Coordinates of C-alpha atoms in Angstrom, one line a residue:
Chain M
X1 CA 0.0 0.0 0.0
X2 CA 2.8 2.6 0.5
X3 CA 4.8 1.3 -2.2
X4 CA 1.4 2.5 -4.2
X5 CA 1.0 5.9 -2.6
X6 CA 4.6 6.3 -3.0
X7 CA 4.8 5.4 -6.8
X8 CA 1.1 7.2 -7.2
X9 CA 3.2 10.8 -5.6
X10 CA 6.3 10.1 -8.0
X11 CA 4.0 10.3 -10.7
X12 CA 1.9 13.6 -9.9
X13 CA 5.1 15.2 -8.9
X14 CA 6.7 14.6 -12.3
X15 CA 3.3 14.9 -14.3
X16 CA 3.0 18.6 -12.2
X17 CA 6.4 19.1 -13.0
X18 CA 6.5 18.6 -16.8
X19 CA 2.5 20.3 -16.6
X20 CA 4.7 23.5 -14.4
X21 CA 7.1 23.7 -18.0
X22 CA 6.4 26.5 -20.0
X23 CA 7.4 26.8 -23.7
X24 CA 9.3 29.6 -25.0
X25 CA 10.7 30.8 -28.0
X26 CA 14.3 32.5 -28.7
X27 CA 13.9 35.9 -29.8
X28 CA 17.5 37.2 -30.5
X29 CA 19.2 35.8 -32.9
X30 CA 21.9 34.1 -30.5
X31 CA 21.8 33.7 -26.9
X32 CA 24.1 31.7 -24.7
X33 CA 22.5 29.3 -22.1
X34 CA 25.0 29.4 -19.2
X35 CA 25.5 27.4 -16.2
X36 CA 23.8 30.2 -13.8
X37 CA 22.5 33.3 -14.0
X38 CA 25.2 35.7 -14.6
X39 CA 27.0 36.3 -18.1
X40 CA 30.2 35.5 -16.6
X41 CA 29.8 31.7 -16.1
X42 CA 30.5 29.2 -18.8
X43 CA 28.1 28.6 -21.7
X44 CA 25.9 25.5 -21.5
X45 CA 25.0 25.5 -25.2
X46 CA 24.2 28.4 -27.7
X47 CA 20.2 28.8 -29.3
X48 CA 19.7 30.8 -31.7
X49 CA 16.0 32.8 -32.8
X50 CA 13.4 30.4 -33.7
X51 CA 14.4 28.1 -31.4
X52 CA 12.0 26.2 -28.5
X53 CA 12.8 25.9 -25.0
X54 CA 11.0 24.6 -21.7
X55 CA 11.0 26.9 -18.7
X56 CA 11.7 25.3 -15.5
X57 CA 11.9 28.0 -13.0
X58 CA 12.5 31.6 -12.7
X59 CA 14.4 33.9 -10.4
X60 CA 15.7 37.5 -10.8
X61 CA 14.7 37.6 -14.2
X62 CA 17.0 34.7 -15.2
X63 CA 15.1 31.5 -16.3
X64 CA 16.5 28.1 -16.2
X65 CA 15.3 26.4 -19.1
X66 CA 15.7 22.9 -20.6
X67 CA 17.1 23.3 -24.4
X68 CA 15.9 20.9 -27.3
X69 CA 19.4 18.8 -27.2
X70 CA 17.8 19.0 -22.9
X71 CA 20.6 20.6 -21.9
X72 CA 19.7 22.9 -18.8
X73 CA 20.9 26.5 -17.9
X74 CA 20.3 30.0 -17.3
X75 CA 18.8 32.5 -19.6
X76 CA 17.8 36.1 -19.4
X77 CA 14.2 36.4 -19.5
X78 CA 13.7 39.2 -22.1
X79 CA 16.0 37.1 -24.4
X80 CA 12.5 34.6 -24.2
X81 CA 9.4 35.3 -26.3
X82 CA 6.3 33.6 -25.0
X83 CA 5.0 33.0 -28.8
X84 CA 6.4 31.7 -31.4
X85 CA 9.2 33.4 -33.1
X86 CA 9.7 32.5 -36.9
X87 CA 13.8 31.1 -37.1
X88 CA 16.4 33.6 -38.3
X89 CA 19.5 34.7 -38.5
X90 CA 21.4 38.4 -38.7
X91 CA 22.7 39.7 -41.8
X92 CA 25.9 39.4 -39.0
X93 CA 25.7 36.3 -38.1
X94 CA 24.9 35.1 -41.7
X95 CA 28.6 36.8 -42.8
X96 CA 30.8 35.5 -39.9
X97 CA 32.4 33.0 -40.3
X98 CA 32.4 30.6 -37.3
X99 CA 31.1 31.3 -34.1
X100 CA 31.1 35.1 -32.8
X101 CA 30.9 34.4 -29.3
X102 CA 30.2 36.4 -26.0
X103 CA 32.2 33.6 -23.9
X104 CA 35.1 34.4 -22.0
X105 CA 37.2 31.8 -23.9
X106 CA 35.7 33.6 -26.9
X107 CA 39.4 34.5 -27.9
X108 CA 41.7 31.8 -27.4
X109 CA 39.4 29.3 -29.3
X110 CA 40.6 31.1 -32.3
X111 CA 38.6 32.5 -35.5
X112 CA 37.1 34.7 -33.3
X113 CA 36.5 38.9 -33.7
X114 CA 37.8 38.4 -37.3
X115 CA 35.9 41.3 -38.3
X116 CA 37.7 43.3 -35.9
X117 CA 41.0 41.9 -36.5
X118 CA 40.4 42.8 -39.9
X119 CA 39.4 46.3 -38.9
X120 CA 42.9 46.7 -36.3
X121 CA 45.1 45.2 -39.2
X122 CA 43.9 47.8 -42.1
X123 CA 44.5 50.5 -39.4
X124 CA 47.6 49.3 -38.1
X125 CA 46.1 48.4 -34.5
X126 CA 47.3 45.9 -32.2
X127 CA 44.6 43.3 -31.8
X128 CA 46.5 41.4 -28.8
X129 CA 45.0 44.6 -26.1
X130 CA 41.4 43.2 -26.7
X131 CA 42.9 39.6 -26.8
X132 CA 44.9 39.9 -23.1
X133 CA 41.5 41.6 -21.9
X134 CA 39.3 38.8 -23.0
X135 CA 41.5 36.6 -21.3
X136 CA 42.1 38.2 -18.4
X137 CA 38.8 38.1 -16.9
X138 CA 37.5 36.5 -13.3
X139 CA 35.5 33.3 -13.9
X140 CA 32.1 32.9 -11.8
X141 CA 34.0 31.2 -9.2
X142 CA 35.6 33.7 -8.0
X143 CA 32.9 36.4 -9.1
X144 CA 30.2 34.7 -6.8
X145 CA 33.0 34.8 -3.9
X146 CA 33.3 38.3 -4.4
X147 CA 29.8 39.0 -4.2
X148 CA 29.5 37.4 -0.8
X149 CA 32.2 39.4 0.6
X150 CA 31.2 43.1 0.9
X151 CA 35.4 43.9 1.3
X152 CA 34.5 46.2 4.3
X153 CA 37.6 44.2 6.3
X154 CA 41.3 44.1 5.4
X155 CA 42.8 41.0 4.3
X156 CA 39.8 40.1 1.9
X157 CA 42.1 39.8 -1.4
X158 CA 40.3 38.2 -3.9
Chain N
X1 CA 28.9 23.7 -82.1
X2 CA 26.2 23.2 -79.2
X3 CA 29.4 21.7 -76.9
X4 CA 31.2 24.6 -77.7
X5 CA 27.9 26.8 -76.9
X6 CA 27.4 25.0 -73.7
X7 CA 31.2 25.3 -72.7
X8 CA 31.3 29.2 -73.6
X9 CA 28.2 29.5 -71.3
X10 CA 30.0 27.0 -68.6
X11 CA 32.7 29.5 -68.8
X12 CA 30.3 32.5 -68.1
X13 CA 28.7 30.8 -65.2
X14 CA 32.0 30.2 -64.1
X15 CA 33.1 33.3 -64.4
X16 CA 29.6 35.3 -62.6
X17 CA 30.9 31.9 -59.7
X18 CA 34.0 33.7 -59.1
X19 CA 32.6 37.1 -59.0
X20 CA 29.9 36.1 -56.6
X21 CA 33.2 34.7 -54.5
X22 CA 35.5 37.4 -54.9
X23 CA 32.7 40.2 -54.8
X24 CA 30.0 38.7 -53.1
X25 CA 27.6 39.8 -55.3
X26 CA 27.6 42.6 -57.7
X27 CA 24.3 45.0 -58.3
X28 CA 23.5 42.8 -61.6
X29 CA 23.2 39.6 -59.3
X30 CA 21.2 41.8 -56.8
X31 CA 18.7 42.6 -60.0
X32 CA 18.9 39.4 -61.2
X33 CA 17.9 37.7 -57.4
X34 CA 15.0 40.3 -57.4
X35 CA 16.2 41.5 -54.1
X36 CA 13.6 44.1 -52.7
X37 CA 15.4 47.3 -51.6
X38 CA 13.7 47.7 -48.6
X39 CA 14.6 44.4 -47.2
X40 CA 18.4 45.8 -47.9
X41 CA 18.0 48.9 -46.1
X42 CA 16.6 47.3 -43.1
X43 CA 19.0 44.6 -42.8
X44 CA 22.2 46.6 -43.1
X45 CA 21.1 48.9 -40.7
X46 CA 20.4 46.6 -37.8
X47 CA 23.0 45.6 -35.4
X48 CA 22.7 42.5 -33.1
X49 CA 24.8 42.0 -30.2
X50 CA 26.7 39.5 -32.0
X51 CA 28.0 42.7 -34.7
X52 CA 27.8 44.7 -31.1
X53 CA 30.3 43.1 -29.4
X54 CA 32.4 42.6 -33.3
X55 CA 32.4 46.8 -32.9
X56 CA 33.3 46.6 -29.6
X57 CA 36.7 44.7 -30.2
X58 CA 37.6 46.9 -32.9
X59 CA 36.8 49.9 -30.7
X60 CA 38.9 48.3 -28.1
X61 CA 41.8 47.8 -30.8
X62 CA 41.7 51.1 -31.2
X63 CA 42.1 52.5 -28.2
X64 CA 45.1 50.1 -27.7
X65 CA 46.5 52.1 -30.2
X66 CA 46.7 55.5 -28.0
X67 CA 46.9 53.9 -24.6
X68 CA 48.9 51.3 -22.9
X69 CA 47.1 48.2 -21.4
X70 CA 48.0 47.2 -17.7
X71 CA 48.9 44.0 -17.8
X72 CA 48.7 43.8 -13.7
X73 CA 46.6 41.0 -13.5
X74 CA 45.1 41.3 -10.0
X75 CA 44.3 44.8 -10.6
X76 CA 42.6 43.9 -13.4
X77 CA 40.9 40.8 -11.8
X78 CA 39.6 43.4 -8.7
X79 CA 38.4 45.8 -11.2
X80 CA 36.7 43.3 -13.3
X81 CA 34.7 41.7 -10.1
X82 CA 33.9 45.0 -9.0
X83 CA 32.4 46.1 -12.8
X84 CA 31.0 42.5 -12.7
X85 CA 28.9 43.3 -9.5
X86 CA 27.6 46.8 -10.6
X87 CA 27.0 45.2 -14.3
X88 CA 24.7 42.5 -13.1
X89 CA 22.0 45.3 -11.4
X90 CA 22.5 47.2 -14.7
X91 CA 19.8 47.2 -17.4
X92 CA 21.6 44.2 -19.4
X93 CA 23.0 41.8 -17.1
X94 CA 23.1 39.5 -19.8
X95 CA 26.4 40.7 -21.7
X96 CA 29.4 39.5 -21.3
X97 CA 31.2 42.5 -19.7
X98 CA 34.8 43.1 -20.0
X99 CA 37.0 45.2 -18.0
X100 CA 40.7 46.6 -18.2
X101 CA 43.2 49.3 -16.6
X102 CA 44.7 51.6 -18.8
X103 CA 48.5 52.8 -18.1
X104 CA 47.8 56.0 -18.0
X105 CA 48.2 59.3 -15.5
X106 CA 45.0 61.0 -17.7
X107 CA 42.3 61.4 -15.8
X108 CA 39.2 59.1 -17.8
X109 CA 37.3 55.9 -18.2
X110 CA 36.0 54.6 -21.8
X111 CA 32.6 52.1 -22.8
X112 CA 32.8 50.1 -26.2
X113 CA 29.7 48.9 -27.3
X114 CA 29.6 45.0 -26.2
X115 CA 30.5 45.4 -23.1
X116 CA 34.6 46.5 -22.9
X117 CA 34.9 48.9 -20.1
X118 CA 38.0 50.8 -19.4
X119 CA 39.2 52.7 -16.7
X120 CA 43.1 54.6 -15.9
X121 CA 45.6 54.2 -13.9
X122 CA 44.8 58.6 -13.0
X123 CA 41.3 57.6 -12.4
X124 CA 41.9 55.2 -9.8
X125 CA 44.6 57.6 -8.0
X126 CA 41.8 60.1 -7.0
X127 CA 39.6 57.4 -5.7
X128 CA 39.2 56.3 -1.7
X129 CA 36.9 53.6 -1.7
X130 CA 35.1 51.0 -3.7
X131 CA 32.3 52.7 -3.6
X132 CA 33.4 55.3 -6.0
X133 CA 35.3 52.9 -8.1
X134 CA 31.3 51.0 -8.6
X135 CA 30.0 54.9 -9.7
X136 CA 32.9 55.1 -12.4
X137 CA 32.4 51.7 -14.0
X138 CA 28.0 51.9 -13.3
X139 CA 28.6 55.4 -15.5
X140 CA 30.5 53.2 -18.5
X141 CA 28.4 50.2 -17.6
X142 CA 25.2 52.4 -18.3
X143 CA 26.1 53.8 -21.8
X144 CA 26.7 50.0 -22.9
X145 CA 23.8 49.2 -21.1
X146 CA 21.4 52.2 -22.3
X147 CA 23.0 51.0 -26.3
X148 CA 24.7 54.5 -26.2
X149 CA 27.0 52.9 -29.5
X150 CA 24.2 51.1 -30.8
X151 CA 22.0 53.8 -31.5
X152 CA 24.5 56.6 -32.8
X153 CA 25.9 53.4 -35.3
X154 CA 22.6 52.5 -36.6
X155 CA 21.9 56.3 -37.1
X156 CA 24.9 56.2 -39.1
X157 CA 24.6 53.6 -40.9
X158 CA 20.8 54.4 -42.0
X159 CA 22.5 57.6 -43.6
X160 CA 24.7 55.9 -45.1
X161 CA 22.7 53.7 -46.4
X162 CA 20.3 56.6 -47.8
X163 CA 23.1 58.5 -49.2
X164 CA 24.2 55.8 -51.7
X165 CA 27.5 54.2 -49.4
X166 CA 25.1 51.3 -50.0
X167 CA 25.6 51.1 -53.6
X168 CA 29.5 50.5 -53.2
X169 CA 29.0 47.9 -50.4
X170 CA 27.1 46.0 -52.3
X171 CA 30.1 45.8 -55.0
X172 CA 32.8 45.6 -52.2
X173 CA 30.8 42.5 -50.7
X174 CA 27.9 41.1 -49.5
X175 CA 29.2 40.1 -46.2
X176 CA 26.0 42.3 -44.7
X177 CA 23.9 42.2 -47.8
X178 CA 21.5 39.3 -47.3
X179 CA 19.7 38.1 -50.4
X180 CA 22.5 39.3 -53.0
X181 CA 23.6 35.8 -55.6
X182 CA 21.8 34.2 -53.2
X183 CA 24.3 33.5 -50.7
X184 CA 27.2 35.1 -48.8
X185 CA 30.8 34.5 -49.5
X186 CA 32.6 32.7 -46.8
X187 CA 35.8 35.0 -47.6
X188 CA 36.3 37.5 -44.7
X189 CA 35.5 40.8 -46.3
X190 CA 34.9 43.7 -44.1
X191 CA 32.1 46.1 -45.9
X192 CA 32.3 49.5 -46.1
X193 CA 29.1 49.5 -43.8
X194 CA 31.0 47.9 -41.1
X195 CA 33.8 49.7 -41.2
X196 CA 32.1 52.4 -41.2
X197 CA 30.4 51.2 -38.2
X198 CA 33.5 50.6 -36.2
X199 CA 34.8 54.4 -37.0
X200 CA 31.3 55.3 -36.2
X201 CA 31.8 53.3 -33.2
X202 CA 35.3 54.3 -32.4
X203 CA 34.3 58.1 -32.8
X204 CA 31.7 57.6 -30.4
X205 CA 33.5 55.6 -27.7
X206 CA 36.8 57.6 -28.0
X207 CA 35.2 60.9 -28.4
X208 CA 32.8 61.2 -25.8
X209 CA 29.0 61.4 -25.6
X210 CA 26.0 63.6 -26.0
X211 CA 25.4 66.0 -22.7
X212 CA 21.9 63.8 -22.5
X213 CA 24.0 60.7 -22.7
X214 CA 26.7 61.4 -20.1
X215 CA 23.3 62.6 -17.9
X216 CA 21.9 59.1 -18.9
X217 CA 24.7 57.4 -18.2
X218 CA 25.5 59.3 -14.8
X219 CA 21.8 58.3 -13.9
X220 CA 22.0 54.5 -14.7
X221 CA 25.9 54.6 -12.9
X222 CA 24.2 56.1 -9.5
X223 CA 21.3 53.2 -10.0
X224 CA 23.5 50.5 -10.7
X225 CA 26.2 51.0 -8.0
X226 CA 23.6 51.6 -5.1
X227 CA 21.6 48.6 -6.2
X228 CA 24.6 46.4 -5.5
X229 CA 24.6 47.8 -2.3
X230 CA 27.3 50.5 -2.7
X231 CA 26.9 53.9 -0.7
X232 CA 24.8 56.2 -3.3
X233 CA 27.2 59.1 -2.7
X234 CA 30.1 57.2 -5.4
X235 CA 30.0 59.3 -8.6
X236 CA 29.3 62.2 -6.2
X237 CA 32.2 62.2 -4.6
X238 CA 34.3 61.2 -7.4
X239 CA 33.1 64.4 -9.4
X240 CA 34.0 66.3 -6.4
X241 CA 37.3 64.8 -6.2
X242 CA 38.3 65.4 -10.0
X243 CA 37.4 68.8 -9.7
X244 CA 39.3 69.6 -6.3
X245 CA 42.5 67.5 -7.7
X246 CA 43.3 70.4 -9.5
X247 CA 44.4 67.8 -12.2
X248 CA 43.1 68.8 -16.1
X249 CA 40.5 65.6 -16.9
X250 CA 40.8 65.2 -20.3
X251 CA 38.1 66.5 -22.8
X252 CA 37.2 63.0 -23.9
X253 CA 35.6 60.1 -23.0
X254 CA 34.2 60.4 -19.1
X255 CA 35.1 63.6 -18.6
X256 CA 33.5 65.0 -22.0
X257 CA 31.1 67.1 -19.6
X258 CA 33.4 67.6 -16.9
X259 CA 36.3 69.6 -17.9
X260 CA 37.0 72.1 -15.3
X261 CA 36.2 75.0 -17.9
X262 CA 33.2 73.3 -18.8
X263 CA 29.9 74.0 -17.1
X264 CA 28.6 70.3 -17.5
X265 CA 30.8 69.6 -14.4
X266 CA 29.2 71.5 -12.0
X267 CA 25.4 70.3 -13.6
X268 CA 26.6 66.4 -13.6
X269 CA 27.6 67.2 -9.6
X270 CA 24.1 69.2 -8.9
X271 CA 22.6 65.9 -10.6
X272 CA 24.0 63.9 -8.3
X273 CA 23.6 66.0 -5.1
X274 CA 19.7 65.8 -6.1
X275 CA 19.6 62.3 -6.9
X276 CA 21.3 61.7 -3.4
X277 CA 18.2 63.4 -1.5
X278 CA 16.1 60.7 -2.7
X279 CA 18.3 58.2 -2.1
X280 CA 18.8 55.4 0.2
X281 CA 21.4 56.4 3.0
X282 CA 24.2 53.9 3.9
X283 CA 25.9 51.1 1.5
X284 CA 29.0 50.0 1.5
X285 CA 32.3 51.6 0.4
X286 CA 34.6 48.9 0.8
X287 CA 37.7 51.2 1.3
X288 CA 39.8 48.2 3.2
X289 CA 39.6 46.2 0.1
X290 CA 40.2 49.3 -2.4
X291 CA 43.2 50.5 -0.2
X292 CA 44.6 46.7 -0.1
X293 CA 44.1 45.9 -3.8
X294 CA 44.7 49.2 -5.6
X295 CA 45.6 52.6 -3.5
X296 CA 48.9 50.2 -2.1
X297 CA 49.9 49.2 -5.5
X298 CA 49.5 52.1 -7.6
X299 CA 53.2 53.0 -8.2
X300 CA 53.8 56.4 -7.1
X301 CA 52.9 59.6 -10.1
X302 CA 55.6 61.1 -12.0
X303 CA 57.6 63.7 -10.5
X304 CA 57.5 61.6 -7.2
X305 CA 61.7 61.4 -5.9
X306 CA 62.8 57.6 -6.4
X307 CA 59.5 56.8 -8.8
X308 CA 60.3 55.7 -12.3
X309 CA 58.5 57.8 -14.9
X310 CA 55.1 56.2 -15.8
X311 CA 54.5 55.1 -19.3
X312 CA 53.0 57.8 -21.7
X313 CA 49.5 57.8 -23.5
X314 CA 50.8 56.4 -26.9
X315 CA 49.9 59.6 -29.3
X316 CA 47.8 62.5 -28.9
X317 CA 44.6 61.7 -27.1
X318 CA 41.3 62.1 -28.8
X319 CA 39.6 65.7 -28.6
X320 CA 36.1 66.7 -29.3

């Protein structure tokens, strides 16, 4: 009998908790689903405009949805359309050639900013500032430690 | 005589192939495709934040070209958690935000669209606390944030695009010109659209701002800060302490409004007095940590006995 009721709760649970999912569509033409909700922590997978998504839960504006590969992450909200959105690309995104990332390893995986290497070469720039800056980033590790520490004591180095 | 008909035309295709490669497109192919104009103006104009954050690294490029980059890691790291806190209260906590220190005694900070904040080494000597390193970086944050760049490029590029700039990207390349032979060419050709957005971009960033800009962006700065918890009085204080530094802010980026001789300094500093009245007292200023990791490493200024000379801006700096 309580193997029953036990079995018989499993099932509403999950049946509420696929009924609690709400579809939504991607509106930009890329966004980055990250591991939490901040810009600065690595990139789960990349959807692009058109695609579908499943909203699991929501917090500070930041949904955690479930991608159609069901990969799970963090997502701005307003990045989310709650009808559909017909797929599509950027005349931008059409042109470049591989991926134009907003990751932090953005610039050491190469074939990134080519555009703007392009742009620092004709003009006789030197495109290894924006490359040491890319690199030289904190990761969300040691952001999220930072935010717990309000650095009002001495000896708080991060 | 018909294989020698159907290899002359081969030949042509061939041919109108290579031009679509080397070209990416020409006007005829745009006639021939049946593209509609309007779709062309609208297109080229737009700018996602993937092309955002593209004009953001040239911008970035380019200002490596007049300033050195500190390459003092934890100083960068602190200032980057710092612009990391402030940038997730601001109005796109989404972007990937990107911070540096610029060698530099000039007094100024800089925002490139996509997120690349910069701040000098000057800057930071007149600060006391974190509080008022949160204002300075909440002000850049905020004309990324409020798509400053965005909005000046895509202004610039719809004239451009009205004026007949248009006509030559389409021969230079299609790399923005959707619809053209049907396809874009996988070669890396930078249009003169682009380009011109990056000057555009460059202009803007390097430049400085409209007086409603810098008012916007002093607004979203004070709102950012104090919503990660930082005392209100930041930006405040760090007008204050520019102006009574004696030191000449240059008449560029940050400081566009606030050049001693220029009366937007003492309207940005009545802004902020009034926006203080309203606003919540306390917050954190976090001067143990901004002593520790950047008053007690900044090497000594110029001039200083025993102090090496500090590395020059590389050229003459921008002026409006």
């Amino acid at each position: 009998m309580k193997r029953t009721t036990i079995a018989i709760s499993l099932l509403v649970g999950l049946a509420t908790a696929a009924l609690a999912a709400e579809t939504r569509w991607v509106e930009r033409t890329k966004v980055d689903i990250r591991a939490g909700r901040g810009s600065f922590y690595d990139i789960v997978e990349t959807v692009k405009r058109g695609d579908q998504v499943e909203v699991l839960t929501t917090q500070d504006k930041w949904a955690s949805v479930r991608t159609p590969s069901a990969k799970t992450g963090w997502v701005y909200e307003a990045a989310l359309k709650p009808t559909p959105v017909p797929p599509g690309t950027s005349d931008f995104l059409k042109a470049a050639p591989g991926d134009v990332s907003t990751s932090r390893t953005a610039a050491s995986q190469g074939a990134k900013g080519v555009y703007a290497q392009n742009y620092a070469k004709q003009k006789g720039y030197d495109y290894g500032f924006v490359e040491w800056v890319e690199t030289h980033q904190p990761d969300g590790p040691q952001i999220e430690a930072f935010l717990k520490d309000p650095g009002d004591k001495t000896g708080g180095a991060k | 005589m018909k294989a020698r008909a159907y290899a002359t035309l081969a030949l042509l295709l061939a041919l109108v192939m290579v031009g679509c490669q080397t070209t990416g497109g020409s006007t005829a192919l745009g006639i021939m495709t049946g593209t509609n104009p309007e779709d062309i103006r609208g297109a080229t104009t737009d700018i996602d934040e993937p092309e955002e954050i593209e004009l953001g690294r040239a911008v970035t490029s380019a200002l490596g070209s007049r300033y050195t980059l500190s390459r003092d890691e934890p100083l960068t790291r602190y200032v980057a958690l710092v612009g990391n806190e402030v940038a997730l209260q601001s109005d796109r906590p989404d972007l990937r935000y990107y911070f540096g220190v610029l060698d530099t005694e000039e007094v100024n900070a800089f925002a490139a669209p996509g997120g690349y904040v910069f701040i000098t080494r000057g800057t930071l000597r007149l600060m006391r606390d974190e509080a008022t390193l949160a204002a300075v970086l909440g002000h850049e944050i905020g004309h990324v944030a409020l798509k400053h760049h965005v909005n000046a490029i895509k202004d610039q590029k719809q004239k451009a695009v009205e004026s007949g700039l248009f006509k030559s990207a389409l021969r230079v390349g299609s790399g923005f010109i959707p619809g053209v032979g049907g396809a874009v060419t996988s070669a890396v050709v930078n249009t003169p659209l682009l380009d011109l957005g990056m000057n555009a971009a460059v202009d803007l960033s390097l430049k400085g701002y409209s007086r409603s800009q810098e008012e916007e962006a002093d607004a979203a700065g004070f709102k950012y800060a104090t919503r990660a918890g930082y005392d209100p009085a930041g930006l405040r204080n760090f007008l204050k302490a520019a102006q009574d530094s004696g030191t000449q802010p240059a008449k560029s980026g940050f400081f566009t409004k606030l050049n001693s001789t220029h009366p937007g300094g003492a309207e940005r500093l009545k802004a902020q007095d009034d926006q203080l009245k309203s606003a919540p007292t306390g917050g954190r200023r976090a001067a143990p940590r901004f002593e520790q990791q950047v008053i007690a490493k900044l090497p000594a200024p110029p001039g200083q006995a025993g102090q090496p000379a500090q590395p020059a801006t590389k050229g003459t700096p921008p002026t409006r």
